[in-house]
Backbone as JSON Lines, residues from 0, in Angstrom:
{"i":0,"aa":"M","n":[0.78,-1.09,0.0],"ca":[-0.11,0.09,-0.18],"c":[0.85,1.29,-0.06]}
{"i":1,"aa":"R","n":[2.22,1.1,0.48],"ca":[2.85,2.33,0.6],"c":[3.35,3.12,-0.72]}
{"i":2,"aa":"P","n":[3.66,2.04,-1.71],"ca":[3.78,2.4,-3.05],"c":[2.7,3.16,-3.56]}
{"i":3,"aa":"L","n":[1.46,2.8,-3.33],"ca":[0.36,3.45,-3.88],"c":[0.31,4.91,-3.14]}
{"i":4,"aa":"I","n":[0.43,4.75,-1.9],"ca":[0.48,6.29,-1.21],"c":[1.66,7.27,-1.88]}
{"i":5,"aa":"N","n":[2.73,6.61,-1.85],"ca":[3.82,7.32,-2.43],"c":[3.53,7.97,-4.07]}
{"i":6,"aa":"M","n":[2.67,7.1,-4.84],"ca":[2.37,7.71,-6.09],"c":[1.43,8.83,-5.86]}
{"i":7,"aa":"V","n":[0.37,8.73,-4.99],"ca":[-0.42,9.72,-4.87],"c":[0.24,10.88,-4.48]}
{"i":8,"aa":"L","n":[1.03,10.88,-3.39],"ca":[1.56,12.09,-2.76],"c":[2.63,12.8,-4.01]}
{"i":9,"aa":"R","n":[3.08,11.92,-5.01],"ca":[3.85,12.56,-6.05],"c":[2.9,13.43,-7.2]}
{"i":10,"aa":"L","n":[1.7,12.9,-6.97],"ca":[0.72,13.42,-8.03],"c":[0.12,14.57,-7.22]}
{"i":11,"aa":"A","n":[0.3,14.57,-5.89],"ca":[-0.36,15.74,-4.91],"c":[0.59,17.05,-4.98]}
{"i":12,"aa":"S","n":[0.58,17.67,-6.29],"ca":[1.18,18.98,-6.54],"c":[0.45,20.06,-6.82]}
{"i":13,"aa":"G","n":[0.64,21.11,-6.8],"ca":[-0.21,22.26,-7.07],"c":[-0.48,22.2,-8.41]}
{"i":14,"aa":"R","n":[0.5,22.01,-9.28],"ca":[0.1,22.24,-10.75],"c":[-0.67,21.12,-11.51]}
{"i":15,"aa":"A","n":[-0.4,19.63,-10.78],"ca":[-1.13,18.49,-10.97],"c":[-2.61,18.55,-10.72]}
{"i":16,"aa":"F","n":[-2.59,19.11,-9.25],"ca":[-4.01,19.54,-8.86],"c":[-4.68,20.19,-9.59]}
{"i":17,"aa":"L","n":[-4.17,21.49,-10.0],"ca":[-4.78,22.42,-11.02],"c":[-5.27,21.7,-12.31]}
{"i":18,"aa":"A","n":[-4.47,21.24,-13.07],"ca":[-4.57,20.27,-14.37],"c":[-5.77,19.72,-14.17]}
{"i":19,"aa":"L","n":[-5.84,18.51,-13.05],"ca":[-6.84,17.74,-12.84],"c":[-8.15,18.39,-12.49]}
{"i":20,"aa":"L","n":[-8.07,19.57,-11.78],"ca":[-9.44,20.16,-11.45],"c":[-9.91,20.64,-12.59]}
{"i":21,"aa":"I","n":[-8.95,21.31,-13.48],"ca":[-9.49,22.0,-14.78],"c":[-10.31,20.75,-15.62]}
{"i":22,"aa":"A","n":[-9.52,19.68,-15.88],"ca":[-10.08,18.73,-16.7],"c":[-11.19,18.12,-16.01]}
{"i":23,"aa":"Y","n":[-11.49,18.1,-14.78],"ca":[-12.67,17.54,-14.23],"c":[-13.73,18.67,-14.46]}
{"i":24,"aa":"C","n":[-13.52,19.9,-14.12],"ca":[-14.52,20.95,-14.45],"c":[-14.92,20.93,-15.89]}
{"i":25,"aa":"I","n":[-14.14,20.84,-16.81],"ca":[-14.64,20.71,-18.24],"c":[-15.47,19.64,-18.31]}
{"i":26,"aa":"Y","n":[-15.05,18.19,-18.04],"ca":[-15.72,17.02,-18.38],"c":[-16.86,16.78,-17.54]}
{"i":27,"aa":"M","n":[-17.05,17.1,-16.37],"ca":[-18.18,16.9,-15.31],"c":[-19.67,17.4,-15.99]}
{"i":28,"aa":"P","n":[-19.61,18.77,-16.13],"ca":[-20.9,19.02,-16.82],"c":[-21.22,18.57,-18.45]}
{"i":29,"aa":"I","n":[-20.12,18.19,-18.98],"ca":[-20.33,17.28,-20.39],"c":[-21.01,16.2,-20.18]}
{"i":30,"aa":"F","n":[-20.49,15.33,-19.01],"ca":[-20.93,13.98,-18.67],"c":[-21.97,14.14,-18.16]}
{"i":31,"aa":"F","n":[-22.47,15.15,-17.46],"ca":[-23.91,14.85,-16.73],"c":[-25.01,15.96,-17.51]}
{"i":32,"aa":"Y","n":[-24.51,16.81,-18.25],"ca":[-25.78,17.73,-18.6],"c":[-25.54,17.75,-20.27]}
{"i":33,"aa":"A","n":[-24.4,17.77,-20.82],"ca":[-24.7,18.03,-22.35],"c":[-25.19,17.33,-23.04]}
{"i":34,"aa":"P","n":[-25.83,17.53,-24.3],"ca":[-26.54,16.62,-25.12],"c":[-25.64,15.74,-26.12]}
{"i":35,"aa":"T","n":[-24.84,14.87,-25.1],"ca":[-24.15,13.96,-26.3],"c":[-24.42,12.63,-25.9]}
{"i":36,"aa":"P","n":[-24.06,11.61,-26.75],"ca":[-24.68,10.31,-26.51],"c":[-24.3,9.48,-25.53]}
{"i":37,"aa":"F","n":[-22.92,9.92,-24.7],"ca":[-22.32,9.4,-23.54],"c":[-22.88,10.3,-22.17]}
{"i":38,"aa":"S","n":[-23.74,11.19,-22.44],"ca":[-24.19,11.92,-21.32],"c":[-25.07,11.11,-20.53]}
{"i":39,"aa":"I","n":[-25.2,11.5,-19.21],"ca":[-26.31,10.98,-18.38],"c":[-27.61,11.34,-18.8]}
{"i":40,"aa":"G","n":[-27.86,12.52,-19.45],"ca":[-28.88,12.95,-20.0],"c":[-29.59,12.19,-21.26]}
{"i":41,"aa":"A","n":[-28.55,11.64,-21.7],"ca":[-29.28,10.62,-22.93],"c":[-30.02,9.35,-22.52]}
{"i":42,"aa":"I","n":[-30.3,9.08,-21.2],"ca":[-31.39,8.15,-20.9],"c":[-32.54,8.62,-20.42]}
{"i":43,"aa":"R","n":[-32.88,9.86,-20.34],"ca":[-33.95,10.63,-19.94],"c":[-35.2,10.04,-21.07]}
{"i":44,"aa":"P","n":[-35.02,10.3,-22.26],"ca":[-36.34,9.81,-23.05],"c":[-36.69,8.36,-22.58]}
{"i":45,"aa":"Y","n":[-35.86,7.46,-21.99],"ca":[-36.3,6.09,-21.91],"c":[-36.54,5.68,-20.84]}
{"i":46,"aa":"A","n":[-36.2,6.38,-19.8],"ca":[-36.35,6.06,-18.28],"c":[-37.6,6.27,-17.49]}
{"i":47,"aa":"G","n":[-38.47,7.0,-18.12],"ca":[-39.76,7.32,-17.37],"c":[-39.46,8.09,-16.15]}
{"i":48,"aa":"G","n":[-38.71,8.92,-16.14],"ca":[-38.46,9.53,-14.8],"c":[-37.53,8.91,-14.04]}
{"i":49,"aa":"A","n":[-37.03,7.66,-14.19],"ca":[-36.0,7.22,-13.26],"c":[-34.62,7.34,-13.58]}
{"i":50,"aa":"S","n":[-33.51,6.81,-12.78],"ca":[-32.1,7.3,-13.18],"c":[-31.51,6.11,-13.77]}
{"i":51,"aa":"I","n":[-30.1,6.36,-13.87],"ca":[-29.4,5.09,-14.39],"c":[-29.1,4.48,-13.02]}
{"i":52,"aa":"L","n":[-28.73,3.19,-13.08],"ca":[-28.35,2.44,-11.79],"c":[-27.09,3.19,-11.01]}
{"i":53,"aa":"D","n":[-26.43,3.5,-11.87],"ca":[-25.15,4.0,-11.24],"c":[-25.16,5.24,-10.25]}
{"i":54,"aa":"V","n":[-26.32,5.94,-10.35],"ca":[-26.4,7.0,-9.21],"c":[-27.38,6.8,-8.47]}
{"i":55,"aa":"E","n":[-27.49,5.59,-8.28],"ca":[-28.64,4.83,-7.04],"c":[-27.69,4.73,-5.81]}
{"i":56,"aa":"P","n":[-27.83,4.97,-4.66],"ca":[-26.87,4.46,-3.76],"c":[-26.7,3.13,-3.51]}
{"i":57,"aa":"F","n":[-27.83,2.22,-3.79],"ca":[-27.62,0.85,-3.79],"c":[-28.95,0.37,-4.5]}
{"i":58,"aa":"Y","n":[-29.02,-0.96,-5.07],"ca":[-30.04,-1.42,-5.85],"c":[-29.81,-3.23,-5.75]}
{"i":59,"aa":"S","n":[-31.12,-3.9,-5.8],"ca":[-31.05,-4.91,-5.72],"c":[-31.12,-5.77,-7.25]}
{"i":60,"aa":"A","n":[-31.07,-6.95,-7.33],"ca":[-31.03,-7.57,-8.71],"c":[-32.43,-7.31,-9.41]}
{"i":61,"aa":"D","n":[-33.6,-7.47,-8.31],"ca":[-34.61,-7.38,-9.11],"c":[-34.99,-5.62,-9.54]}
{"i":62,"aa":"T","n":[-34.31,-4.69,-8.96],"ca":[-34.29,-3.52,-9.18],"c":[-33.5,-3.35,-10.48]}
{"i":63,"aa":"A","n":[-32.52,-3.8,-10.56],"ca":[-31.4,-3.79,-11.88],"c":[-32.47,-4.12,-13.12]}
{"i":64,"aa":"Y","n":[-32.9,-5.45,-12.9],"ca":[-33.58,-5.67,-14.26],"c":[-35.01,-5.18,-14.56]}
{"i":65,"aa":"A","n":[-35.7,-4.63,-13.23],"ca":[-36.85,-3.85,-13.65],"c":[-36.25,-2.64,-14.36]}
{"i":66,"aa":"R","n":[-35.24,-1.94,-14.03],"ca":[-34.78,-0.69,-14.68],"c":[-34.4,-1.26,-15.96]}
{"i":67,"aa":"L","n":[-33.84,-2.22,-16.31],"ca":[-33.26,-2.37,-17.72],"c":[-34.4,-2.98,-18.53]}
{"i":68,"aa":"D","n":[-35.29,-3.62,-17.93],"ca":[-36.76,-3.72,-18.74],"c":[-37.23,-2.42,-19.06]}
{"i":69,"aa":"L","n":[-37.41,-1.57,-18.23],"ca":[-37.97,-0.27,-18.28],"c":[-37.4,0.61,-19.72]}
{"i":70,"aa":"L","n":[-36.08,0.38,-19.56],"ca":[-35.35,1.29,-20.6],"c":[-35.74,1.05,-22.14]}
{"i":71,"aa":"G","n":[-36.07,-0.61,-22.2],"ca":[-36.06,-0.92,-23.73],"c":[-34.95,-0.94,-24.42]}
{"i":72,"aa":"E","n":[-34.77,-1.53,-25.71],"ca":[-33.66,-1.64,-26.5],"c":[-33.12,-0.29,-26.76]}
{"i":73,"aa":"P","n":[-33.79,0.86,-27.05],"ca":[-32.93,2.17,-27.26],"c":[-32.53,2.44,-25.76]}
{"i":74,"aa":"G","n":[-33.21,2.29,-24.79],"ca":[-32.4,2.79,-23.67],"c":[-31.41,2.17,-23.18]}
{"i":75,"aa":"R","n":[-31.29,0.88,-23.41],"ca":[-30.1,0.04,-22.89],"c":[-28.92,0.33,-23.63]}
{"i":76,"aa":"A","n":[-29.24,0.69,-25.19],"ca":[-28.13,1.04,-26.04],"c":[-27.73,2.58,-25.42]}
{"i":77,"aa":"A","n":[-28.54,3.53,-25.08],"ca":[-28.13,4.84,-24.71],"c":[-27.38,4.51,-23.31]}
{"i":78,"aa":"Y","n":[-27.5,3.6,-22.4],"ca":[-26.86,3.35,-21.07],"c":[-25.53,2.94,-21.56]}
{"i":79,"aa":"R","n":[-25.5,2.05,-22.7],"ca":[-23.98,1.41,-22.94],"c":[-23.27,2.73,-23.45]}
{"i":80,"aa":"H","n":[-23.69,3.53,-24.14],"ca":[-23.08,4.82,-24.37],"c":[-22.74,5.51,-23.16]}
{"i":81,"aa":"I","n":[-23.47,5.65,-22.19],"ca":[-23.18,6.4,-21.15],"c":[-21.93,5.79,-20.08]}
{"i":82,"aa":"L","n":[-22.03,4.25,-20.13],"ca":[-21.07,3.57,-19.61],"c":[-19.57,3.73,-20.08]}
{"i":83,"aa":"L","n":[-19.54,4.09,-21.27],"ca":[-18.28,4.31,-22.19],"c":[-17.73,5.69,-21.71]}
{"i":84,"aa":"G","n":[-18.95,6.58,-21.31],"ca":[-18.22,7.92,-20.76],"c":[-18.05,7.83,-19.61]}
{"i":85,"aa":"D","n":[-18.43,7.06,-18.8],"ca":[-18.18,6.64,-17.38],"c":[-16.66,5.87,-17.26]}
{"i":86,"aa":"M","n":[-16.31,5.77,-18.51],"ca":[-14.91,5.17,-18.47],"c":[-13.66,6.36,-18.01]}
{"i":87,"aa":"V","n":[-14.02,7.45,-18.03],"ca":[-13.35,8.83,-17.95],"c":[-13.66,9.63,-16.55]}
{"i":88,"aa":"Y","n":[-14.71,9.68,-16.39],"ca":[-15.33,10.3,-14.87],"c":[-14.87,9.8,-13.8]}
{"i":89,"aa":"P","n":[-14.52,8.34,-13.64],"ca":[-13.87,7.81,-12.15],"c":[-12.76,8.42,-12.23]}
{"i":90,"aa":"A","n":[-11.93,8.42,-12.91],"ca":[-10.43,8.58,-13.01],"c":[-10.3,9.9,-12.58]}
{"i":91,"aa":"L","n":[-10.99,10.75,-13.48],"ca":[-10.82,12.55,-13.41],"c":[-11.06,12.86,-11.78]}
{"i":92,"aa":"L","n":[-12.36,12.21,-11.4],"ca":[-12.62,12.58,-10.12],"c":[-11.91,12.0,-8.83]}
{"i":93,"aa":"G","n":[-11.49,10.53,-9.04],"ca":[-10.68,10.06,-8.26],"c":[-9.35,10.65,-8.0]}
{"i":94,"aa":"L","n":[-8.77,11.11,-9.26],"ca":[-7.33,11.51,-9.2],"c":[-7.36,13.02,-8.66]}
{"i":95,"aa":"T","n":[-8.55,13.83,-9.07],"ca":[-8.75,15.02,-8.44],"c":[-8.9,15.2,-6.79]}
{"i":96,"aa":"L","n":[-9.6,14.33,-6.52],"ca":[-9.63,14.47,-5.03],"c":[-8.34,13.79,-4.24]}
{"i":97,"aa":"A","n":[-7.79,12.55,-5.01],"ca":[-6.63,11.92,-4.37],"c":[-5.65,12.94,-4.2]}
{"i":98,"aa":"S","n":[-5.58,13.93,-5.46],"ca":[-4.44,14.93,-5.44],"c":[-4.72,16.01,-4.37]}
{"i":99,"aa":"A","n":[-6.01,16.63,-4.31],"ca":[-6.49,17.68,-3.41],"c":[-6.32,17.12,-1.81]}
{"i":100,"aa":"I","n":[-6.49,15.84,-1.71],"ca":[-6.26,15.2,-0.18],"c":[-4.76,15.01,-0.01]}
{"i":101,"aa":"G","n":[-4.02,14.69,-0.78],"ca":[-2.59,14.44,-0.69],"c":[-1.98,15.66,-0.57]}
{"i":102,"aa":"L","n":[-2.32,16.7,-1.12],"ca":[-1.75,18.0,-1.15],"c":[-2.03,18.78,0.25]}
{"i":103,"aa":"A","n":[-3.25,18.54,0.45],"ca":[-3.62,19.07,1.96],"c":[-2.98,18.47,3.05]}
{"i":104,"aa":"T","n":[-2.65,16.94,3.07],"ca":[-1.93,16.26,4.15],"c":[-0.81,16.78,4.02]}
{"i":105,"aa":"R","n":[-0.17,16.76,2.74],"ca":[1.35,17.08,2.98],"c":[1.55,18.52,3.84]}
{"i":106,"aa":"H","n":[0.78,19.31,3.82],"ca":[1.03,20.34,4.84],"c":[0.4,20.24,6.16]}
{"i":107,"aa":"I","n":[0.03,19.42,6.53],"ca":[-0.33,19.14,8.05],"c":[0.24,18.08,8.64]}
{"i":108,"aa":"A","n":[0.7,17.03,7.85],"ca":[1.35,15.67,8.59],"c":[2.58,15.26,7.71]}
{"i":109,"aa":"P","n":[3.5,14.65,8.36],"ca":[4.73,14.19,7.51],"c":[4.27,13.07,6.63]}
{"i":110,"aa":"A","n":[4.62,12.8,5.37],"ca":[4.49,11.85,4.33],"c":[4.6,10.44,4.88]}
{"i":111,"aa":"D","n":[4.83,10.28,6.02],"ca":[4.93,8.96,6.59],"c":[3.75,8.49,7.39]}
{"i":112,"aa":"T","n":[2.95,9.4,7.6],"ca":[1.83,9.14,8.61],"c":[0.72,8.5,7.92]}
{"i":113,"aa":"R","n":[-0.39,8.34,8.86],"ca":[-1.45,7.64,8.57],"c":[-2.47,8.71,7.48]}
{"i":114,"aa":"W","n":[-2.1,9.91,8.09],"ca":[-3.21,11.01,7.36],"c":[-2.83,10.7,5.76]}
{"i":115,"aa":"C","n":[-1.85,10.53,5.41],"ca":[-1.63,10.48,3.85],"c":[-2.54,9.15,3.21]}
{"i":116,"aa":"S","n":[-2.77,8.24,3.96],"ca":[-3.54,7.11,3.74],"c":[-4.97,7.72,3.12]}
{"i":117,"aa":"L","n":[-5.52,8.77,3.55],"ca":[-6.79,9.22,3.29],"c":[-6.9,9.54,1.65]}
{"i":118,"aa":"A","n":[-5.74,9.85,1.22],"ca":[-5.66,10.11,-0.45],"c":[-6.07,8.9,-1.21]}
{"i":119,"aa":"L","n":[-6.07,7.58,-0.48],"ca":[-6.6,6.44,-1.14],"c":[-7.85,6.28,-1.34]}
{"i":120,"aa":"L","n":[-8.62,6.9,-0.29],"ca":[-10.08,6.65,-0.55],"c":[-10.97,6.82,-1.93]}
{"i":121,"aa":"P","n":[-10.44,8.08,-2.56],"ca":[-10.78,8.23,-3.91],"c":[-10.53,7.37,-4.97]}
{"i":122,"aa":"L","n":[-9.26,6.94,-4.77],"ca":[-9.15,5.74,-5.69],"c":[-9.82,4.38,-5.58]}
{"i":123,"aa":"A","n":[-10.11,4.15,-4.21],"ca":[-11.37,2.97,-3.88],"c":[-12.55,3.54,-4.4]}
{"i":124,"aa":"N","n":[-12.66,4.6,-4.32],"ca":[-14.02,4.79,-4.93],"c":[-14.34,4.65,-6.69]}
{"i":125,"aa":"A","n":[-13.11,5.19,-7.18],"ca":[-12.8,4.84,-8.37],"c":[-12.59,3.69,-9.04]}
{"i":126,"aa":"A","n":[-11.92,2.51,-8.31],"ca":[-12.0,1.1,-8.41],"c":[-13.36,0.59,-8.32]}
{"i":127,"aa":"C","n":[-13.98,0.69,-7.33],"ca":[-15.6,0.52,-7.08],"c":[-16.57,0.65,-8.26]}
{"i":128,"aa":"D","n":[-16.33,2.09,-8.76],"ca":[-17.09,2.46,-10.04],"c":[-16.57,1.83,-11.06]}
{"i":129,"aa":"Y","n":[-15.43,1.7,-11.37],"ca":[-15.05,0.72,-12.63],"c":[-15.53,-0.64,-12.69]}
{"i":130,"aa":"A","n":[-15.48,-1.45,-11.35],"ca":[-15.77,-2.6,-11.27],"c":[-17.56,-2.75,-11.64]}
{"i":131,"aa":"E","n":[-18.13,-1.59,-10.83],"ca":[-19.62,-1.69,-11.18],"c":[-19.98,-1.37,-12.51]}
{"i":132,"aa":"N","n":[-19.13,-0.66,-12.93],"ca":[-19.42,-0.34,-14.8],"c":[-19.15,-1.76,-15.41]}
{"i":133,"aa":"A","n":[-18.25,-2.39,-15.18],"ca":[-18.15,-3.64,-15.98],"c":[-18.93,-4.69,-15.61]}
{"i":134,"aa":"L","n":[-19.44,-4.52,-14.48],"ca":[-20.82,-5.49,-14.22],"c":[-22.04,-4.92,-14.85]}
{"i":135,"aa":"L","n":[-22.35,-3.79,-14.94],"ca":[-23.49,-3.52,-15.57],"c":[-23.28,-3.4,-16.99]}
{"i":136,"aa":"I","n":[-22.14,-3.3,-17.67],"ca":[-21.96,-3.67,-19.2],"c":[-22.14,-5.2,-19.35]}
{"i":137,"aa":"W","n":[-21.79,-5.85,-18.57],"ca":[-22.0,-7.58,-18.46],"c":[-23.63,-7.57,-18.74]}
{"i":138,"aa":"L","n":[-24.38,-6.91,-17.89],"ca":[-25.74,-7.19,-17.73],"c":[-26.52,-6.7,-18.99]}
{"i":139,"aa":"L","n":[-26.13,-5.62,-19.49],"ca":[-26.33,-4.97,-20.89],"c":[-26.16,-5.6,-21.94]}
{"i":140,"aa":"L","n":[-25.05,-6.59,-21.88],"ca":[-24.65,-6.82,-23.1],"c":[-25.33,-8.53,-22.99]}
{"i":141,"aa":"A","n":[-25.48,-8.94,-21.93],"ca":[-25.92,-10.2,-21.99],"c":[-27.94,-10.41,-21.85]}
{"i":142,"aa":"Y","n":[-28.23,-8.97,-21.58],"ca":[-29.84,-8.86,-21.84],"c":[-30.41,-9.14,-22.98]}
{"i":143,"aa":"P","n":[-31.36,-10.22,-23.07],"ca":[-32.46,-10.6,-21.85],"c":[-32.17,-11.47,-20.96]}
{"i":144,"aa":"A","n":[-31.04,-12.12,-21.03],"ca":[-30.67,-13.19,-20.02],"c":[-30.18,-12.69,-18.81]}
{"i":145,"aa":"R","n":[-30.7,-13.43,-17.69],"ca":[-30.63,-12.76,-16.34],"c":[-29.48,-13.51,-15.58]}
{"i":146,"aa":"H","n":[-28.76,-12.74,-14.79],"ca":[-27.44,-13.25,-14.06],"c":[-27.97,-12.19,-12.61]}
{"i":147,"aa":"P","n":[-28.81,-12.87,-11.93],"ca":[-28.88,-12.23,-10.52],"c":[-27.8,-12.06,-9.74]}
{"i":148,"aa":"L","n":[-26.89,-12.82,-9.41],"ca":[-25.73,-12.65,-8.98],"c":[-24.88,-11.46,-9.38]}
{"i":149,"aa":"V","n":[-24.58,-11.53,-10.63],"ca":[-24.14,-10.23,-11.21],"c":[-24.58,-8.94,-10.78]}
{"i":150,"aa":"A","n":[-26.0,-8.99,-11.06],"ca":[-26.77,-7.71,-10.76],"c":[-26.76,-7.63,-9.2]}
{"i":151,"aa":"S","n":[-26.76,-8.23,-8.48],"ca":[-26.65,-8.09,-6.75],"c":[-24.98,-7.6,-6.45]}
{"i":152,"aa":"A","n":[-24.33,-8.36,-7.42],"ca":[-22.67,-7.67,-6.87],"c":[-22.43,-6.17,-7.5]}
{"i":153,"aa":"A","n":[-23.49,-5.81,-8.48],"ca":[-23.09,-4.64,-9.12],"c":[-23.9,-3.62,-7.89]}
{"i":154,"aa":"G","n":[-24.85,-3.85,-7.63],"ca":[-25.68,-3.27,-6.33],"c":[-25.0,-3.09,-5.32]}
{"i":155,"aa":"C","n":[-24.01,-3.92,-4.83],"ca":[-22.95,-3.97,-3.82],"c":[-22.08,-3.18,-3.96]}
{"i":156,"aa":"L","n":[-21.45,-3.16,-5.22],"ca":[-20.26,-2.31,-5.67],"c":[-20.73,-0.77,-5.68]}
{"i":157,"aa":"T","n":[-21.66,-0.67,-6.1],"ca":[-22.47,0.94,-6.35],"c":[-22.6,1.22,-4.73]}
{"i":158,"aa":"L","n":[-23.08,0.39,-3.87],"ca":[-23.04,0.82,-2.36],"c":[-21.68,1.26,-1.61]}
{"i":159,"aa":"A","n":[-20.73,0.45,-2.3],"ca":[-19.36,0.57,-1.65],"c":[-18.58,1.73,-2.59]}
{"i":160,"aa":"K","n":[-19.07,2.23,-3.83],"ca":[-18.79,3.35,-4.15],"c":[-19.2,4.55,-3.68]}
{"i":161,"aa":"T","n":[-20.66,4.46,-3.37],"ca":[-21.3,5.58,-2.67],"c":[-20.39,5.82,-1.4]}
{"i":162,"aa":"I","n":[-20.33,4.74,-0.4],"ca":[-19.75,4.83,0.78],"c":[-18.32,5.56,0.66]}
{"i":163,"aa":"C","n":[-17.38,4.95,-0.3],"ca":[-16.1,5.45,-0.43],"c":[-16.18,7.13,-0.86]}
{"i":164,"aa":"G","n":[-16.96,7.25,-2.09],"ca":[-17.4,8.62,-2.39],"c":[-17.65,9.62,-1.08]}
{"i":165,"aa":"M","n":[-18.51,8.93,-0.39],"ca":[-18.68,10.01,1.01],"c":[-17.65,10.29,1.87]}
{"i":166,"aa":"L","n":[-16.97,8.97,1.94],"ca":[-15.73,9.2,2.94],"c":[-14.77,10.26,2.14]}
{"i":167,"aa":"S","n":[-14.71,9.91,0.8],"ca":[-13.5,10.9,0.16],"c":[-13.8,12.26,0.39]}
{"i":168,"aa":"F","n":[-14.83,12.57,0.28],"ca":[-15.45,14.01,0.29],"c":[-15.26,14.54,2.08]}
{"i":169,"aa":"T","n":[-15.49,13.68,2.85],"ca":[-15.38,13.9,4.24],"c":[-13.91,14.02,4.53]}
{"i":170,"aa":"A","n":[-13.25,12.93,4.16],"ca":[-11.98,13.25,4.24],"c":[-11.01,14.49,3.65]}
{"i":171,"aa":"L","n":[-11.48,14.89,2.57],"ca":[-10.9,16.04,2.14],"c":[-11.42,17.51,2.87]}
{"i":172,"aa":"A","n":[-12.88,17.35,3.47],"ca":[-13.46,18.18,4.3],"c":[-12.41,18.3,5.5]}
{"i":173,"aa":"G","n":[-12.25,16.97,6.11],"ca":[-11.53,17.08,7.38],"c":[-10.06,17.56,7.25]}
{"i":174,"aa":"V","n":[-9.31,17.31,6.14],"ca":[-7.84,17.81,5.89],"c":[-7.92,19.29,5.68]}
{"i":175,"aa":"L","n":[-9.04,19.71,4.98],"ca":[-9.16,21.22,4.81],"c":[-9.31,22.03,5.97]}
{"i":176,"aa":"V","n":[-10.16,21.48,6.95],"ca":[-10.43,22.0,7.97],"c":[-9.07,22.03,9.07]}
{"i":177,"aa":"A","n":[-8.37,20.73,9.02],"ca":[-7.46,20.73,9.59],"c":[-6.11,21.77,9.16]}
{"i":178,"aa":"L","n":[-6.29,21.7,7.87],"ca":[-5.23,22.8,7.4],"c":[-5.28,24.21,7.7]}
{"i":179,"aa":"G","n":[-6.84,24.55,7.77],"ca":[-7.14,25.89,7.75],"c":[-6.89,26.31,9.39]}
{"i":180,"aa":"L","n":[-7.03,25.07,10.18],"ca":[-6.78,25.52,11.75],"c":[-5.33,25.47,12.14]}
{"i":181,"aa":"R","n":[-4.63,24.8,11.08],"ca":[-3.07,24.92,11.24],"c":[-2.58,26.64,10.82]}
{"i":182,"aa":"Y","n":[-3.27,26.88,9.86],"ca":[-3.12,28.31,9.24],"c":[-3.18,29.39,10.38]}
{"i":183,"aa":"L","n":[-4.5,29.02,10.89],"ca":[-4.81,30.1,11.98],"c":[-4.01,29.98,12.9]}
{"i":184,"aa":"Q","n":[-3.47,29.16,13.47],"ca":[-2.59,28.77,14.61],"c":[-1.24,29.39,14.42]}
{"i":185,"aa":"Q","n":[-0.98,29.23,13.2],"ca":[0.5,30.11,12.74],"c":[0.33,31.41,12.53]}
{"i":186,"aa":"R","n":[-0.74,31.87,12.55],"ca":[-1.12,33.37,12.26],"c":[-1.18,34.02,13.48]}
{"i":187,"aa":"T","n":[-1.66,33.07,14.67],"ca":[-1.79,34.06,16.0],"c":[-0.81,33.53,16.82]}
{"i":188,"aa":"T","n":[0.39,32.96,16.26],"ca":[1.42,32.68,16.97],"c":[2.79,33.44,16.5]}
């Protein structure tokens, strides 16, 4: 695990963070809102007001198949395109957050402390997202065949992704608060 932490800490420079943040700020609105075939909005005409499974905090195999049934063939094709777009998003989000956490922890603790491990949370989030995407692609390509274990595993990965994502943002907030407190302490002494 230490080599991974060291890689994240090397990524945690002001320039790398700024480049990642700019890339994220460009890609995120395109992926979520732009009228492109790989944007999440491409599913709306087929989803009957429902969302894609990826943005649910958790779902069961029955819920997954009910959603795939609801989408119809054009909606499932749109979902496959969205999942292709989702090959970029987890990396951008994960690396941006990991860089931000790593950059902040560098200023509040030595590189060999456990604080630096917090920068791995966004990478765990990205790993769960990619694994979830792989299982969702499997379900979409196999449809109409049913693979309830795969669908259940995808739902569990979605839950793990949700938890890792929330922990990532909590860690970022925590290290930013610690950094702010350290700054205030230095100014008052």
